[in-house]
CSV table of N, CA and C in Angstrom, one decimal:
chain,number,residue,atom,x,y,z
A,1,ARG,N,0.8,-1.2,0.0
A,1,ARG,CA,0.0,0.0,0.0
A,1,ARG,C,0.9,1.2,0.0
A,2,PHE,N,0.5,2.3,-0.7
A,2,PHE,CA,1.2,3.5,-0.8
A,2,PHE,C,1.1,4.3,0.5
A,3,VAL,N,2.3,4.5,1.1
A,3,VAL,CA,2.3,5.2,2.4
A,3,VAL,C,2.9,6.6,2.3
A,4,ASP,N,4.0,6.7,1.6
A,4,ASP,CA,4.6,8.1,1.5
A,4,ASP,C,5.4,8.1,0.1
A,5,HIS,N,6.2,9.2,-0.1
A,5,HIS,CA,6.9,9.4,-1.3
A,5,HIS,C,8.3,9.0,-1.3
A,6,THR,N,8.8,8.3,-0.3
A,6,THR,CA,10.2,8.0,-0.1
A,6,THR,C,10.8,7.3,-1.3
A,7,LEU,N,10.1,6.1,-1.7
A,7,LEU,CA,10.6,5.3,-2.8
A,7,LEU,C,10.5,6.0,-4.1
A,8,GLU,N,9.3,6.7,-4.3
A,8,GLU,CA,9.1,7.5,-5.5
A,8,GLU,C,10.2,8.6,-5.7
A,9,THR,N,10.5,9.3,-4.7
A,9,THR,CA,11.5,10.3,-4.7
A,9,THR,C,12.9,9.7,-5.1
A,10,ALA,N,13.3,8.6,-4.5
A,10,ALA,CA,14.5,7.9,-4.9
A,10,ALA,C,14.5,7.5,-6.3
A,11,ALA,N,13.4,6.9,-6.8
A,11,ALA,CA,13.3,6.4,-8.2
A,11,ALA,C,13.4,7.6,-9.2
A,12,ARG,N,12.7,8.6,-8.9
A,12,ARG,CA,12.7,9.8,-9.9
A,12,ARG,C,14.1,10.5,-9.9
A,13,ALA,N,14.8,10.5,-8.8
A,13,ALA,CA,16.0,11.2,-8.7
A,13,ALA,C,17.2,10.3,-9.1
A,14,ALA,N,16.9,9.0,-9.3
A,14,ALA,CA,17.9,8.0,-9.6
A,14,ALA,C,19.0,8.0,-8.6
A,15,THR,N,18.6,8.0,-7.3
A,15,THR,CA,19.5,7.9,-6.2
A,15,THR,C,19.3,6.5,-5.5
A,16,ALA,N,20.4,6.0,-4.9
A,16,ALA,CA,20.3,4.7,-4.3
A,16,ALA,C,19.5,4.8,-3.0
A,17,ALA,N,18.8,3.7,-2.8
A,17,ALA,CA,18.0,3.6,-1.6
A,17,ALA,C,18.3,2.3,-0.8
A,18,SER,N,18.2,2.3,0.5
A,18,SER,CA,18.4,1.1,1.3
A,18,SER,C,17.0,0.5,1.5
A,19,ILE,N,16.8,-0.8,1.2
A,19,ILE,CA,15.5,-1.5,1.3
A,19,ILE,C,15.7,-2.7,2.2
A,20,THR,N,14.7,-2.9,3.1
A,20,THR,CA,14.6,-4.1,3.9
A,20,THR,C,13.3,-4.7,3.8
A,21,PHE,N,13.2,-6.0,3.6
A,21,PHE,CA,12.0,-6.8,3.6
A,21,PHE,C,12.1,-7.7,4.7
A,22,THR,N,11.0,-7.8,5.6
A,22,THR,CA,11.0,-8.7,6.7
A,22,THR,C,9.7,-9.5,6.7
A,23,LEU,N,9.9,-10.8,6.8
A,23,LEU,CA,8.8,-11.8,7.0
A,23,LEU,C,8.9,-12.3,8.4
A,24,THR,N,7.8,-11.9,9.2
A,24,THR,CA,7.8,-12.3,10.6
A,24,THR,C,6.7,-13.4,10.8
A,25,ILE,N,7.1,-14.6,11.3
A,25,ILE,CA,6.2,-15.7,11.5
A,25,ILE,C,5.6,-15.5,12.9
A,26,ASP,N,6.4,-15.3,13.9
A,26,ASP,CA,6.0,-15.0,15.3
A,26,ASP,C,7.1,-14.3,16.0
A,27,ALA,N,7.0,-14.1,17.3
A,27,ALA,CA,7.9,-13.3,18.1
A,27,ALA,C,9.4,-13.9,18.0
A,28,ASN,N,9.5,-15.2,17.8
A,28,ASN,CA,10.8,-15.8,17.8
A,28,ASN,C,11.3,-16.2,16.4
A,29,THR,N,10.5,-16.0,15.3
A,29,THR,CA,10.9,-16.5,14.0
A,29,THR,C,10.7,-15.4,13.0
A,30,SER,N,11.7,-15.1,12.3
A,30,SER,CA,11.6,-14.1,11.2
A,30,SER,C,12.8,-14.2,10.2
A,31,VAL,N,12.7,-13.7,9.1
A,31,VAL,CA,13.8,-13.6,8.1
A,31,VAL,C,13.7,-12.2,7.5
A,32,GLU,N,14.9,-11.6,7.4
A,32,GLU,CA,15.0,-10.3,7.0
A,32,GLU,C,16.0,-10.2,5.8
A,33,PHE,N,15.6,-9.6,4.7
A,33,PHE,CA,16.4,-9.4,3.5
A,33,PHE,C,16.8,-7.9,3.5
A,34,HIS,N,18.0,-7.5,3.6
A,34,HIS,CA,18.4,-6.1,3.6
A,34,HIS,C,19.3,-5.9,2.4
A,35,TYR,N,18.9,-4.9,1.5
A,35,TYR,CA,19.7,-4.5,0.4
A,35,TYR,C,20.2,-3.1,0.7
A,36,PRO,N,21.4,-2.9,1.0
A,36,PRO,CA,21.9,-1.6,1.4
A,36,PRO,C,21.9,-0.5,0.3
A,37,ARG,N,22.0,-1.0,-1.0
A,37,ARG,CA,22.1,0.0,-2.1
A,37,ARG,C,21.3,-0.5,-3.3
A,38,CYS,N,20.1,0.1,-3.5
A,38,CYS,CA,19.3,-0.3,-4.6
A,38,CYS,C,19.0,0.9,-5.5
A,39,MET,N,18.9,0.6,-6.8
A,39,MET,CA,18.4,1.6,-7.8
A,39,MET,C,17.0,1.2,-8.2
A,40,LEU,N,16.1,2.1,-7.9
A,40,LEU,CA,14.7,1.8,-8.3
A,40,LEU,C,14.3,2.4,-9.6
A,41,GLU,N,13.5,1.6,-10.4
A,41,GLU,CA,13.0,2.1,-11.7
A,41,GLU,C,11.7,2.9,-11.4
A,42,PRO,N,11.6,4.1,-12.0
A,42,PRO,CA,10.3,4.8,-11.8
A,42,PRO,C,9.2,4.1,-12.5
A,43,THR,N,8.0,4.1,-11.8
A,43,THR,CA,6.8,3.5,-12.3
A,43,THR,C,5.6,4.4,-12.2
A,44,SER,N,4.5,4.0,-12.8
A,44,SER,CA,3.3,4.8,-12.7
A,44,SER,C,2.5,4.3,-11.5
A,45,VAL,N,1.6,5.2,-11.0
A,45,VAL,CA,0.8,4.8,-9.9
A,45,VAL,C,-0.5,4.2,-10.4
A,46,ALA,N,-0.9,3.1,-9.8
A,46,ALA,CA,-2.2,2.4,-10.2
A,46,ALA,C,-3.2,2.7,-9.1
A,47,VAL,N,-4.3,3.3,-9.5
A,47,VAL,CA,-5.4,3.6,-8.6
A,47,VAL,C,-6.5,2.6,-9.0
A,48,GLU,N,-6.8,1.7,-8.2
A,48,GLU,CA,-7.7,0.6,-8.5
A,48,GLU,C,-9.0,0.6,-7.6
A,49,GLY,N,-9.6,1.7,-7.5
A,49,GLY,CA,-10.9,1.7,-6.8
A,49,GLY,C,-10.7,2.2,-5.4
A,50,PRO,N,-11.7,1.8,-4.5
A,50,PRO,CA,-11.7,2.3,-3.2
A,50,PRO,C,-10.7,1.7,-2.2
A,51,SER,N,-9.9,0.7,-2.7
A,51,SER,CA,-9.0,0.0,-1.8
A,51,SER,C,-7.7,0.8,-1.6
A,52,GLY,N,-7.5,1.9,-2.3
A,52,GLY,CA,-6.3,2.7,-2.2
A,52,GLY,C,-5.4,2.6,-3.4
A,53,ILE,N,-4.2,3.1,-3.2
A,53,ILE,CA,-3.2,3.2,-4.2
A,53,ILE,C,-2.1,2.2,-4.0
A,54,SER,N,-1.8,1.4,-5.0
A,54,SER,CA,-0.7,0.4,-5.0
A,54,SER,C,0.4,0.8,-5.9
A,55,ARG,N,1.6,0.4,-5.5
A,55,ARG,CA,2.7,0.7,-6.4
A,55,ARG,C,3.7,-0.4,-6.3
A,56,THR,N,4.3,-0.8,-7.5
A,56,THR,CA,5.3,-1.9,-7.5
A,56,THR,C,6.5,-1.3,-8.1
A,57,TYR,N,7.7,-1.6,-7.5
A,57,TYR,CA,8.9,-1.1,-8.1
A,57,TYR,C,9.8,-2.3,-8.4
A,58,ASN,N,10.5,-2.2,-9.6
A,58,ASN,CA,11.6,-3.1,-9.9
A,58,ASN,C,12.8,-2.4,-9.4
A,59,PHE,N,13.8,-3.2,-8.9
A,59,PHE,CA,15.0,-2.6,-8.5
A,59,PHE,C,16.2,-3.4,-8.8
A,60,THR,N,17.4,-2.8,-8.9
A,60,THR,CA,18.6,-3.5,-9.1
A,60,THR,C,19.5,-3.2,-7.9
A,61,ALA,N,20.0,-4.2,-7.2
A,61,ALA,CA,20.9,-4.1,-6.1
A,61,ALA,C,22.3,-4.0,-6.6
A,62,SER,N,23.1,-3.3,-5.8
A,62,SER,CA,24.6,-3.2,-6.2
A,62,SER,C,25.4,-3.2,-4.9
A,63,ASP,N,26.6,-3.6,-5.0
A,63,ASP,CA,27.5,-3.6,-3.8
A,63,ASP,C,27.6,-2.3,-3.1
A,64,ASP,N,27.6,-2.3,-1.8
A,64,ASP,CA,27.7,-1.1,-1.0
A,64,ASP,C,29.0,-1.1,-0.3
A,65,ALA,N,29.9,-0.2,-0.6
A,65,ALA,CA,31.3,-0.2,0.0
A,65,ALA,C,31.2,-0.1,1.5
A,66,ALA,N,30.3,0.7,2.0
A,66,ALA,CA,30.3,1.0,3.5
A,66,ALA,C,29.7,-0.3,4.2
A,67,ASP,N,28.8,-1.0,3.6
A,67,ASP,CA,28.2,-2.1,4.2
A,67,ASP,C,28.9,-3.4,3.8
A,68,ALA,N,29.7,-3.4,2.8
A,68,ALA,CA,30.5,-4.5,2.3
A,68,ALA,C,29.6,-5.7,1.9
A,69,SER,N,28.4,-5.4,1.3
A,69,SER,CA,27.5,-6.4,0.9
A,69,SER,C,26.6,-5.9,-0.2
A,70,LEU,N,26.0,-6.9,-0.9
A,70,LEU,CA,25.0,-6.6,-1.9
A,70,LEU,C,23.6,-7.0,-1.2
A,71,LEU,N,23.6,-8.1,-0.4
A,71,LEU,CA,22.4,-8.5,0.3
A,71,LEU,C,22.8,-9.1,1.6
A,72,ARG,N,22.1,-8.8,2.6
A,72,ARG,CA,22.4,-9.4,3.9
A,72,ARG,C,21.1,-10.0,4.4
A,73,VAL,N,21.1,-11.3,4.7
A,73,VAL,CA,20.0,-12.1,5.2
A,73,VAL,C,20.1,-12.4,6.6
A,74,THR,N,19.2,-12.1,7.4
A,74,THR,CA,19.2,-12.4,8.9
A,74,THR,C,18.0,-13.3,9.2
A,75,TYR,N,18.3,-14.5,9.7
A,75,TYR,CA,17.3,-15.4,10.1
A,75,TYR,C,17.3,-15.5,11.6
A,76,LYS,N,16.1,-15.3,12.2
A,76,LYS,CA,15.9,-15.3,13.6
A,76,LYS,C,15.1,-16.5,14.0
A,77,ASN,N,15.5,-17.3,14.9
A,77,ASN,CA,14.7,-18.4,15.4
A,77,ASN,C,15.1,-18.7,16.9
A,78,ALA,N,14.6,-19.8,17.4
A,78,ALA,CA,14.8,-20.1,18.8
A,78,ALA,C,16.2,-20.6,19.1
A,79,VAL,N,17.1,-20.8,18.1
A,79,VAL,CA,18.4,-21.3,18.3
A,79,VAL,C,19.3,-20.1,18.6
A,80,ALA,N,20.0,-20.1,19.7
A,80,ALA,CA,20.9,-18.9,20.0
A,80,ALA,C,22.1,-18.8,19.1
A,81,ALA,N,22.7,-19.9,18.8
A,81,ALA,CA,23.9,-19.8,17.9
A,81,ALA,C,24.1,-21.2,17.2
A,82,TYR,N,24.8,-21.1,16.1
A,82,TYR,CA,25.1,-22.3,15.3
A,82,TYR,C,26.6,-22.6,15.3
């Protein structure tokens, strides 16, 4: 769902954005995908009736020198360490 203009602004300005996707199963189980540097492709806004505004972005991730990664995945579960 469209919340604010943060991603739209980054896409139109062709500036890198940091993006994190998190899937939470419960308080003890989740997986997080963090892309420290992404270039977003500008897209048009789809207004599909009374349900609100939706927007989909394609992006290309690239290496981030400060973070030293392209993608960082964090898996959280009940196991303290492996």
